[in-house]
PDB file of C-alpha atoms and ligand atoms in Angstrom:
ATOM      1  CA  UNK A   1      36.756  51.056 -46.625  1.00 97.00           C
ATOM      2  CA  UNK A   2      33.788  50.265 -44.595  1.00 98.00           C
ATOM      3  CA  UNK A   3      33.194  47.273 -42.644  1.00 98.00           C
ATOM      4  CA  UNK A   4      29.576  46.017 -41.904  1.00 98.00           C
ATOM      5  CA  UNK A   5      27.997  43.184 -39.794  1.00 98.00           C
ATOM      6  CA  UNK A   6      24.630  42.194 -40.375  1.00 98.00           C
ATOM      7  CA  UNK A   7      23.595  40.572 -37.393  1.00 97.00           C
ATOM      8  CA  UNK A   8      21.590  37.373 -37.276  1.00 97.00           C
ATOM      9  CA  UNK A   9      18.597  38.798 -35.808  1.00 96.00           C
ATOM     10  CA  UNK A  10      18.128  40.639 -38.516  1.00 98.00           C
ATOM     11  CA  UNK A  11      18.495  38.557 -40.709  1.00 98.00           C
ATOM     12  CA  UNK A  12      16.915  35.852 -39.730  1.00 98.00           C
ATOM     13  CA  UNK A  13      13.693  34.982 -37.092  1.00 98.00           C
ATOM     14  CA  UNK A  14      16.376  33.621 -34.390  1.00 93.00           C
ATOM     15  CA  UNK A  15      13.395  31.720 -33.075  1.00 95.00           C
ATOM     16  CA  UNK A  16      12.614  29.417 -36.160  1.00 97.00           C
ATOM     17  CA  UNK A  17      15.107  27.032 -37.200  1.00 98.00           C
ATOM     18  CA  UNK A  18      16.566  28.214 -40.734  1.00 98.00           C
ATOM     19  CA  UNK A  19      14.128  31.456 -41.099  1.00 98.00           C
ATOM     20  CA  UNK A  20      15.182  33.788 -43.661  1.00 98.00           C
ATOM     21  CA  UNK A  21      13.743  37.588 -43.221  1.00 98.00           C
ATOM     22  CA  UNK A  22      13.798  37.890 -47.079  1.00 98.00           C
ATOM     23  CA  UNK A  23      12.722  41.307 -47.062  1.00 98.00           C
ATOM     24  CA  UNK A  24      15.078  42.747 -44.742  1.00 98.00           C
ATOM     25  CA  UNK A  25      17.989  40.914 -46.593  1.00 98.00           C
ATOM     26  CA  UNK A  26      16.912  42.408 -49.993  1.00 98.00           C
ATOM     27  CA  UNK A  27      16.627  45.977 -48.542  1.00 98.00           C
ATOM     28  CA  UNK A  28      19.675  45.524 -46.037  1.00 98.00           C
ATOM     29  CA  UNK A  29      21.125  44.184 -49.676  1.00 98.00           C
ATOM     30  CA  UNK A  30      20.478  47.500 -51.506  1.00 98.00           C
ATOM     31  CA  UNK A  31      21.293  49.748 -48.602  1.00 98.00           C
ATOM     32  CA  UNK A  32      25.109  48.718 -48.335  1.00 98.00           C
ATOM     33  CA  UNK A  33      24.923  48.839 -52.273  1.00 98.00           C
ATOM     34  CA  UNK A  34      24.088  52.589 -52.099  1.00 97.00           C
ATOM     35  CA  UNK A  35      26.776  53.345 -50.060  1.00 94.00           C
ATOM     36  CA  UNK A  36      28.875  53.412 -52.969  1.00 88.00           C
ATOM     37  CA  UNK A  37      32.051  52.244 -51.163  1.00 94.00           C
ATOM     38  CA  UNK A  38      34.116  50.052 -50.976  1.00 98.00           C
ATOM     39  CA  UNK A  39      32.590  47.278 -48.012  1.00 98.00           C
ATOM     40  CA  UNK A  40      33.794  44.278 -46.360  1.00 98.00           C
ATOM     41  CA  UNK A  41      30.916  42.510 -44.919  1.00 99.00           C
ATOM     42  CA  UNK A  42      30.636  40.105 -42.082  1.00 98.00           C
ATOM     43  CA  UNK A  43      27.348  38.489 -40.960  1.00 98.00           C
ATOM     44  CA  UNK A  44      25.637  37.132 -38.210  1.00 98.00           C
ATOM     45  CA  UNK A  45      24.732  33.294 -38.046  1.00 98.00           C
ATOM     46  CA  UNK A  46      20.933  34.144 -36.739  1.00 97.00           C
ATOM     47  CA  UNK A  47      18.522  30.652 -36.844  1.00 98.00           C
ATOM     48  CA  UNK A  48      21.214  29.067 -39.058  1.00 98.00           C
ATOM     49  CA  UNK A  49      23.192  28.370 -36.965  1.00 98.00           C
ATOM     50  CA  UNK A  50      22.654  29.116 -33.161  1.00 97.00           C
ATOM     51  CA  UNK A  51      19.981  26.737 -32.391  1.00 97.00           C
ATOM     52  CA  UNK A  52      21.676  23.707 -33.203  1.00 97.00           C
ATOM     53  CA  UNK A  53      25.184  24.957 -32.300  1.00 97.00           C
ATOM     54  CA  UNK A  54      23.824  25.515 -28.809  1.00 96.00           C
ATOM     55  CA  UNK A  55      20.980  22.152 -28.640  1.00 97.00           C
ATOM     56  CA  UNK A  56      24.641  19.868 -29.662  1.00 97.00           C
ATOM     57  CA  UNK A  57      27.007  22.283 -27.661  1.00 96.00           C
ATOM     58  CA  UNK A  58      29.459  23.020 -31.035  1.00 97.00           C
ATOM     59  CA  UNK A  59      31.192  25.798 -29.109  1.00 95.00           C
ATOM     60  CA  UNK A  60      32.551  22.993 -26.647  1.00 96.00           C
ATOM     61  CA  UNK A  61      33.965  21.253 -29.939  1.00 96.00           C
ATOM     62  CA  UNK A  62      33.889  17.413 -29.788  1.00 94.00           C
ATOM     63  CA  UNK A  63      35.090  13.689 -31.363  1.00 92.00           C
ATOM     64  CA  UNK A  64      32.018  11.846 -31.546  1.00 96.00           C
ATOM     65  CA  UNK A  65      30.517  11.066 -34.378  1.00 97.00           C
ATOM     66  CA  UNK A  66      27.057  12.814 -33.574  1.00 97.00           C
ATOM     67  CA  UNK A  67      29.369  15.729 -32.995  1.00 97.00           C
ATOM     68  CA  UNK A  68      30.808  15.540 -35.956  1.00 97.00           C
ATOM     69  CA  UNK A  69      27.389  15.156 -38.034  1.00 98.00           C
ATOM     70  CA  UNK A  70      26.269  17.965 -36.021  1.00 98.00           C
ATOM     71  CA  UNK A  71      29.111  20.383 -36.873  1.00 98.00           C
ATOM     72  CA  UNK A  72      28.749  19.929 -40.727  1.00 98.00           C
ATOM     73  CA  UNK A  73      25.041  20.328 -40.565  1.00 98.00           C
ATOM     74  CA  UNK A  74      25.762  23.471 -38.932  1.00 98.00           C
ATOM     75  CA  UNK A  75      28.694  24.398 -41.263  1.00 98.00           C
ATOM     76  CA  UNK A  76      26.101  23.435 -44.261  1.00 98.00           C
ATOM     77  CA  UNK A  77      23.336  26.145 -42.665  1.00 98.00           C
ATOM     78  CA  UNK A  78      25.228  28.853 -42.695  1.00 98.00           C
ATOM     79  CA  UNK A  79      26.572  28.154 -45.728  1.00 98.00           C
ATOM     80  CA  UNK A  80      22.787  28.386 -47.067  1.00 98.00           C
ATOM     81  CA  UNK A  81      22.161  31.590 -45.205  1.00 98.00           C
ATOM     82  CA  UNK A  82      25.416  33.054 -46.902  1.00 98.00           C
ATOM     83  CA  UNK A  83      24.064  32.110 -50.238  1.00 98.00           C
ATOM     84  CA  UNK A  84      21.359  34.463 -49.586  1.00 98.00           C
ATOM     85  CA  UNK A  85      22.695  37.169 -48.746  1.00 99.00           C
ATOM     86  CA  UNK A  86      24.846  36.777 -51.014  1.00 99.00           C
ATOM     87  CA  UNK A  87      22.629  36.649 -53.818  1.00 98.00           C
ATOM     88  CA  UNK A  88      20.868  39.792 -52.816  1.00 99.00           C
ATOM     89  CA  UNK A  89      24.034  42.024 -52.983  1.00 98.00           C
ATOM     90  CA  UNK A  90      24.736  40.471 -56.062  1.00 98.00           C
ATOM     91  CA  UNK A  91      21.131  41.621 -57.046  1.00 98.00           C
ATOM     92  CA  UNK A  92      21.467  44.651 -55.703  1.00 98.00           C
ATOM     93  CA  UNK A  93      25.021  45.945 -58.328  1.00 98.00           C
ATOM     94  CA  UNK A  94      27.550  44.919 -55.378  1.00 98.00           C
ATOM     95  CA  UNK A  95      30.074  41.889 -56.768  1.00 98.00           C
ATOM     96  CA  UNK A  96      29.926  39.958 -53.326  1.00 98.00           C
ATOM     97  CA  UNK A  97      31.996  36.639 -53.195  1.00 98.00           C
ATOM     98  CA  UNK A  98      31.824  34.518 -50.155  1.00 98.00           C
ATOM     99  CA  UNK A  99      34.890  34.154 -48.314  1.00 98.00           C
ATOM    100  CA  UNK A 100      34.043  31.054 -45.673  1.00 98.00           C
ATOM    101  CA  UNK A 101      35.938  31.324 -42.486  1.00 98.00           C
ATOM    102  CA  UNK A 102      35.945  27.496 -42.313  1.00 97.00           C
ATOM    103  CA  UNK A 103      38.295  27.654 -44.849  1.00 97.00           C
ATOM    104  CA  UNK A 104      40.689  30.592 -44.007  1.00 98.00           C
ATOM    105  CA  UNK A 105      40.520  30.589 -39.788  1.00 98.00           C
ATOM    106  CA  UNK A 106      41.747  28.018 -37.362  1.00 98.00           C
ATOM    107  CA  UNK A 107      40.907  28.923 -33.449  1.00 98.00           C
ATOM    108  CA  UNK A 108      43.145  27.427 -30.444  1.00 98.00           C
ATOM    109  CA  UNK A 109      40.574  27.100 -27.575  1.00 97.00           C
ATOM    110  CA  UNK A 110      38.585  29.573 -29.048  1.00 96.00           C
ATOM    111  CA  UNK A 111      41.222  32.504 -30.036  1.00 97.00           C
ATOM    112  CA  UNK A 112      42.610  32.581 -33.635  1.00 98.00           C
ATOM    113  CA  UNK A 113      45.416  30.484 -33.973  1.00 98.00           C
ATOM    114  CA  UNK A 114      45.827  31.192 -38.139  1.00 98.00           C
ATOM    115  CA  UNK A 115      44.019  33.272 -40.034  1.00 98.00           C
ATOM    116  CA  UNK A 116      44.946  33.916 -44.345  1.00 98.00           C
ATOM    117  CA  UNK A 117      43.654  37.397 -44.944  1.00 98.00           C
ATOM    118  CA  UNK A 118      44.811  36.978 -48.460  1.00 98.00           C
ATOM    119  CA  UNK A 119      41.333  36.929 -50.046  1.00 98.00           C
ATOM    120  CA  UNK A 120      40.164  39.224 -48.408  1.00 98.00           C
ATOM    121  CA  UNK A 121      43.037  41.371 -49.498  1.00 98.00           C
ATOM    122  CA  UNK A 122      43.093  40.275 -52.988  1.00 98.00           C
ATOM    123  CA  UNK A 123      39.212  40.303 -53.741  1.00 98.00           C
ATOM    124  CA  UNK A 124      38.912  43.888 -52.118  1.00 98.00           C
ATOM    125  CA  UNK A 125      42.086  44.922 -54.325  1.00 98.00           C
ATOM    126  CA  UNK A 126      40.001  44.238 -57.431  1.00 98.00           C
ATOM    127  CA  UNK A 127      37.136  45.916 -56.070  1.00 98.00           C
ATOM    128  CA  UNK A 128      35.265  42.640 -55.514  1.00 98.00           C
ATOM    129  CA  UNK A 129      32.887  42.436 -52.075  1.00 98.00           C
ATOM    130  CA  UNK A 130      33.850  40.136 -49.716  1.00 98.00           C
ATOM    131  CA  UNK A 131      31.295  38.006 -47.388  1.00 99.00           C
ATOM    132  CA  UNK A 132      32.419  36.250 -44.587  1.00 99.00           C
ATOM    133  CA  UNK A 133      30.064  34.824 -41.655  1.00 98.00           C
ATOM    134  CA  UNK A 134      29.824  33.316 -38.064  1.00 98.00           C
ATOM    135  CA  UNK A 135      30.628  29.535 -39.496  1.00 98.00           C
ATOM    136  CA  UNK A 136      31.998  26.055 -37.429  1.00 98.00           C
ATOM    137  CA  UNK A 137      35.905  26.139 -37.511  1.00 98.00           C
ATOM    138  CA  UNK A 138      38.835  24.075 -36.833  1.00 98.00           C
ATOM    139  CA  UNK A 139      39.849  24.272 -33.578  1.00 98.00           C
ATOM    140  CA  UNK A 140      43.125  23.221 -32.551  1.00 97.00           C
ATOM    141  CA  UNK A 141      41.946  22.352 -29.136  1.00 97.00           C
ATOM    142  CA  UNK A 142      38.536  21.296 -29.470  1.00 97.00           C
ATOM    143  CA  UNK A 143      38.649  19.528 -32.726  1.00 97.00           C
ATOM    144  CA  UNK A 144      36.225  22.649 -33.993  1.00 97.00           C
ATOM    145  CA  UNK A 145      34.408  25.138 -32.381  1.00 97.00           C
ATOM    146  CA  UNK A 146      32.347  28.296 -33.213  1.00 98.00           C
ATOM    147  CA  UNK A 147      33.252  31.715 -34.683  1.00 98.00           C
ATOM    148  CA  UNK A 148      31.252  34.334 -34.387  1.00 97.00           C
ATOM    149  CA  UNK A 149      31.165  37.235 -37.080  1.00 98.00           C
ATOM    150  CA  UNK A 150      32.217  39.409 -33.999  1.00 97.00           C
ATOM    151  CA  UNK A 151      35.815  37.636 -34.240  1.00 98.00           C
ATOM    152  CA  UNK A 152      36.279  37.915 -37.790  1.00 98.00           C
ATOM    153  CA  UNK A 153      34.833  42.032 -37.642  1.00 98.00           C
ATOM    154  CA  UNK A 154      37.731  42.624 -35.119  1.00 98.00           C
ATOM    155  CA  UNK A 155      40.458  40.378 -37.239  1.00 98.00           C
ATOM    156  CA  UNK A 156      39.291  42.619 -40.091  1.00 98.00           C
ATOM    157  CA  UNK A 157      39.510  45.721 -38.556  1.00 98.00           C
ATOM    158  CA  UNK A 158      42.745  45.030 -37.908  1.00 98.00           C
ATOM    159  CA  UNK A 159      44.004  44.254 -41.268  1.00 98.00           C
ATOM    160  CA  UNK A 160      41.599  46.713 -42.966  1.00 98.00           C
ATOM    161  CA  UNK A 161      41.916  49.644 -40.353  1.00 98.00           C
ATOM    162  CA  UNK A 162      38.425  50.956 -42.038  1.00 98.00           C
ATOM    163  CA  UNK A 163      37.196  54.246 -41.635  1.00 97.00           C
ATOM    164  CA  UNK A 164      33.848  53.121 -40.359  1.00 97.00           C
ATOM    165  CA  UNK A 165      32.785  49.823 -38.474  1.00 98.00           C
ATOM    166  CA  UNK A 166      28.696  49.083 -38.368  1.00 98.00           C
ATOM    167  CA  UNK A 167      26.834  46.684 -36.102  1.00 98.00           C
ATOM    168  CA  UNK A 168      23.857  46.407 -37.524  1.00 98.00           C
ATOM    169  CA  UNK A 169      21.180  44.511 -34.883  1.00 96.00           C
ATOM    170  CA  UNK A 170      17.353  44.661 -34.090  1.00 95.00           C
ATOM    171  CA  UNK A 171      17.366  47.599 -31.948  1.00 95.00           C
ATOM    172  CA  UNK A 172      18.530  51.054 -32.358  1.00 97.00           C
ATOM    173  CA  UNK A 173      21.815  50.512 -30.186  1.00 96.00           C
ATOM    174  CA  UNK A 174      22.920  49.847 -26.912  1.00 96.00           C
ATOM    175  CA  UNK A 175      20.661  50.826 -23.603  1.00 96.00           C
ATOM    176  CA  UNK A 176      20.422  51.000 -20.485  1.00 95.00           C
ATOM    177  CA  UNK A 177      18.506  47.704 -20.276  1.00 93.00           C
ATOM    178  CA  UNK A 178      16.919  45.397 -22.525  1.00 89.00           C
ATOM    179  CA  UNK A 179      14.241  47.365 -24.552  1.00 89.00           C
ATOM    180  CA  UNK A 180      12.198  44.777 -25.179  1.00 85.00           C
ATOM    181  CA  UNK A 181      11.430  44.051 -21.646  1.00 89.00           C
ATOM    182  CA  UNK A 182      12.373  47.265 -20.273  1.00 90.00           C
ATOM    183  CA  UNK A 183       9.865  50.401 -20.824  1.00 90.00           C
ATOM    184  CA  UNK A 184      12.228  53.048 -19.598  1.00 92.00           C
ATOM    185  CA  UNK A 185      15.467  51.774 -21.393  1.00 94.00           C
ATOM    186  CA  UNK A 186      17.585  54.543 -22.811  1.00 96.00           C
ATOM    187  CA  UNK A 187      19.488  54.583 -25.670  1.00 97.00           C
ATOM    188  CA  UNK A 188      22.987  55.329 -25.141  1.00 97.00           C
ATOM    189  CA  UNK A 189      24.375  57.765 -28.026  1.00 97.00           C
ATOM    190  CA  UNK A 190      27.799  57.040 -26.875  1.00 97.00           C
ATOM    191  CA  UNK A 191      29.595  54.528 -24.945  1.00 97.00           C
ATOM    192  CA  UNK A 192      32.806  53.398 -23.899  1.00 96.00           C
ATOM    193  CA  UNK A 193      33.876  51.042 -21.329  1.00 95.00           C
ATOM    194  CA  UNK A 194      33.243  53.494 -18.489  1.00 94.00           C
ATOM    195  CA  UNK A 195      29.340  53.363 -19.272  1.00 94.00           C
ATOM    196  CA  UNK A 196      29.508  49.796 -18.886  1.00 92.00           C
ATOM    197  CA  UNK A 197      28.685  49.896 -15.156  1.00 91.00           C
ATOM    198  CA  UNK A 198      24.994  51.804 -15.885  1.00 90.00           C
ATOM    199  CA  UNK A 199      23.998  49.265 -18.236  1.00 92.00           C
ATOM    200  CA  UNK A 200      21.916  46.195 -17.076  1.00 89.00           C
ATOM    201  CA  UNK A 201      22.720  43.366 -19.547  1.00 86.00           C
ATOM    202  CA  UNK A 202      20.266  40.554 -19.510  1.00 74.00           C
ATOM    203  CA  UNK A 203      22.112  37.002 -19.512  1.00 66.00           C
ATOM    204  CA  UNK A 204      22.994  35.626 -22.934  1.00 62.00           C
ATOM    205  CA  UNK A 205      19.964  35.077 -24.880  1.00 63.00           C
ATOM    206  CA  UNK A 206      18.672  31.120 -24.904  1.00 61.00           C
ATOM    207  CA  UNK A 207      19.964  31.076 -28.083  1.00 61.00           C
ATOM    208  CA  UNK A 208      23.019  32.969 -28.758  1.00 77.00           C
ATOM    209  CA  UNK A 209      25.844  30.119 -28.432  1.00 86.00           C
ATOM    210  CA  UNK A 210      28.514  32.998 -28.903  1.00 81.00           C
ATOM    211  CA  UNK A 211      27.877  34.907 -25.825  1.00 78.00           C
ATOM    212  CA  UNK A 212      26.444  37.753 -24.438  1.00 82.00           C
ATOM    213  CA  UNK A 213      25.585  41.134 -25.386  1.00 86.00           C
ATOM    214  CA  UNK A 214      28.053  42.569 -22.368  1.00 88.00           C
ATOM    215  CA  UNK A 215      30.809  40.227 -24.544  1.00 89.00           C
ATOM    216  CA  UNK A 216      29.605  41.384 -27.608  1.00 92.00           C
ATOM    217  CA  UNK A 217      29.942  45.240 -26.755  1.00 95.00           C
ATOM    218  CA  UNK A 218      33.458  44.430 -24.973  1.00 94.00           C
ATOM    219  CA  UNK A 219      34.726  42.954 -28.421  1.00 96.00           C
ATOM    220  CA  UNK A 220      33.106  46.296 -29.907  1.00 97.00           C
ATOM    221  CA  UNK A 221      35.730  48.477 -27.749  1.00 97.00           C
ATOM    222  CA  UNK A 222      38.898  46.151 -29.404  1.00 97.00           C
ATOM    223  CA  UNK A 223      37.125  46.561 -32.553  1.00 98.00           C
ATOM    224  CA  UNK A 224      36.929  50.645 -31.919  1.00 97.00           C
ATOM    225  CA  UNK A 225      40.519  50.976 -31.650  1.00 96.00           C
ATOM    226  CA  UNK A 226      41.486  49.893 -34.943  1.00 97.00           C
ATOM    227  CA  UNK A 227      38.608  52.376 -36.715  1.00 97.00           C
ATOM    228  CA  UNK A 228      37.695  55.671 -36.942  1.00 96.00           C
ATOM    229  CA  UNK A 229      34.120  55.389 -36.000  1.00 97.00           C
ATOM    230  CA  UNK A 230      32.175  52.725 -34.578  1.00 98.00           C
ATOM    231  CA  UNK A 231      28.624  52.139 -34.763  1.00 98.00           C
ATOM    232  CA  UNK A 232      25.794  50.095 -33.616  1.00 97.00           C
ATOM    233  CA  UNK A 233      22.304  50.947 -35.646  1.00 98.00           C
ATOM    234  CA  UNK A 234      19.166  49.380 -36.335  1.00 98.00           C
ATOM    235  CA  UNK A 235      18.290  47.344 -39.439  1.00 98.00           C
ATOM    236  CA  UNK A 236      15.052  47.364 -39.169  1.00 98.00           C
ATOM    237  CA  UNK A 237      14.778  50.493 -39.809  1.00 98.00           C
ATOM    238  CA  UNK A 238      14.314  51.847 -43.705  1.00 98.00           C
ATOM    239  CA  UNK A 239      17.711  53.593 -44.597  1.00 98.00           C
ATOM    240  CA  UNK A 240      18.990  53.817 -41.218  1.00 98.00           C
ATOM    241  CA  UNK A 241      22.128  51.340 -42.888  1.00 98.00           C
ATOM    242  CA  UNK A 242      22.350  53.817 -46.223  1.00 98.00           C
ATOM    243  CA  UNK A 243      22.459  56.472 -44.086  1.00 98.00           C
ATOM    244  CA  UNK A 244      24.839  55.353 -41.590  1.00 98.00           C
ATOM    245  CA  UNK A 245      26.926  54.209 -43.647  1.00 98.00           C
ATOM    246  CA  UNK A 246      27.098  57.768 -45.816  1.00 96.00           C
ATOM    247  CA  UNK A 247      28.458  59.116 -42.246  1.00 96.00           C
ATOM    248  CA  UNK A 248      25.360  61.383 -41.855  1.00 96.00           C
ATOM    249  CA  UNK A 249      24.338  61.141 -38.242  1.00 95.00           C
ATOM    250  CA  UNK A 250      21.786  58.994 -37.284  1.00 97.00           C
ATOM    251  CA  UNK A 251      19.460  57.342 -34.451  1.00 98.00           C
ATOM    252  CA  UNK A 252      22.401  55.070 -33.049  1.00 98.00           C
ATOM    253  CA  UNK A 253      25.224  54.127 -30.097  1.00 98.00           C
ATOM    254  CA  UNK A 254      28.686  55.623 -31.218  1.00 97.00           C
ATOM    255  CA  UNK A 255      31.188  52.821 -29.626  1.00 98.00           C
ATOM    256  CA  UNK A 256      34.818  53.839 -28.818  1.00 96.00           C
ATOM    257  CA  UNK A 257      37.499  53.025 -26.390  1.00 89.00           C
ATOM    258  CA  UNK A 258      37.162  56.424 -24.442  1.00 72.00           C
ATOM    259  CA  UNK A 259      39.672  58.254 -22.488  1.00 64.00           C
TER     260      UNK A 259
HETATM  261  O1  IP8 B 301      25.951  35.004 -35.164  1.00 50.74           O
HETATM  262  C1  IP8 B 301      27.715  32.468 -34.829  1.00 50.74           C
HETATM  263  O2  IP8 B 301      28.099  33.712 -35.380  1.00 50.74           O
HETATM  264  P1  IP8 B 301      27.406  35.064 -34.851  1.00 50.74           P
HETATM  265  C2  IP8 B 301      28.113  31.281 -35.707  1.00 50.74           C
HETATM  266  O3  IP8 B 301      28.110  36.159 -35.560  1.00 50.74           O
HETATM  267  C3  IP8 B 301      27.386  30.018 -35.442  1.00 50.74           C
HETATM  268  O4  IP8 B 301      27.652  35.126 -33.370  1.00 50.74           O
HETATM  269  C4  IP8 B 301      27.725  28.885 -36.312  1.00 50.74           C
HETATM  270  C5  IP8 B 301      26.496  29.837 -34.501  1.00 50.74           C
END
């Protein structure tokens, strides 16, 4: 079993509200077909669902009507962005079926409260591919709140204990700094919470609602102890996902727990 999130910025143009990167989801699409494995697959939320989660402050959950409005129209985007990726594995031989967390996953002040694997369990059983994505939840707390796809790739590692867990993002794994804005940036082949103190994490971006990469690679460490091998690799990059994926070593930040 091998367990794969396609992050949002990959997917999407985080900067455009509701931007598809139809391209990259056909290709991503017919890279995790080739890996001719069984898959669960998580993804990202990207400009479905970050923009207006953070503009209406959905991670703080709510009772107002505007709230409320706000949440389905939310719930509704991701929904659409599901549909397309989706649709591409389906296109590319892989018999995906969304599994929405909005309908399997209640959070208490932000931590799961309930979560019914059974789909996931079943679907998988009959060699089916399940989907599942950063979505607007009930929250026992907050009325609802956000999960991110980080959440539901630990609470499926868990369950799943799969022999490989993949982060696919934008960049070729973790470094020292931000690459974009930081020439001399490393790439880190390796890194466990020890390493943490060399890297310089930029604040959360201006749109990610679900926090920041520092709490993103912290959840990777929980994830790595439930897996054999944990990865972080880039998606835009032709076959780096196949490849990956296959186990053959590529360009990439191995993730584990460490001594
Ligand atoms: O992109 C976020 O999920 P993520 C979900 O996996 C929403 O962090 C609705 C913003």
């Amino acid at each position: 079993m091998l367990l794969v999130k396609l992050g949002g910025s990959v997917l999407t143009d985080k900067g455009r509200l509701r931007s598809p990167r139809r391209t990259a989801i056909r290709r991503l699409a017919r890279e995790l077909a080739a890996a001719r494995a069984p898959l669960l697959v998580v993804h990202g939320a990207g400009s479905y669902g970050h923009i207006l989660a953070r503009k209406h402050r959905l991670n703080e959950g709510g009772a107002t009507r505007a709230k409320r409005g706000a949440a389905a129209r939310v719930q509704a985007d991701v929904k659409a962005l599901d549909g397309l990726v989706v649709d591409a594995l389906i296109a590319a031989g892989l018999a995906a079926v969304p599994i929405p967390p909005s309908a399997v996953l209640s959070l208490d002040d932000g931590r799961v409260s309930s979560i019914d694997l059974t789909p996931f369990l079943e679907f998988s059983s009959m060699s089916f591919t399940p989907v599942t994505f950063g979505d607007v939840v009930r929250d026992l707390r907050r009325g609802f709140s956000i999960c991110s796809g980080d959440l539901l790739m630990l609470e499926l590692a868990r369950a799943f204990r799969p022999e490989r867990a993949l982060f696919v993002a934008d960049v070729d794994g973790l470094f020292t700094a931000d690459p974009k804005t930081h020439k001399s940036a490393r790439l880190l082949e390796a890194v466990k919470p020890s390493d943490l103190p060399q890297v310089k994490f930029r604040a959360a971006s201006r749109t990610d609602v679900t926090g920041s990469i520092e709490g993103k690679v912290r959840r990777m460490f929980e994830i790595a102890d439930h897996v054999d091998e944990c990865w972080i690799v880039n998606g835009n990059v032709k076959n780096r996902v196949r490849d990956a994926l296959r186990g053959r070593h590529v360009v990439g930040t191995r993730v584990s727990r460490g001594p």
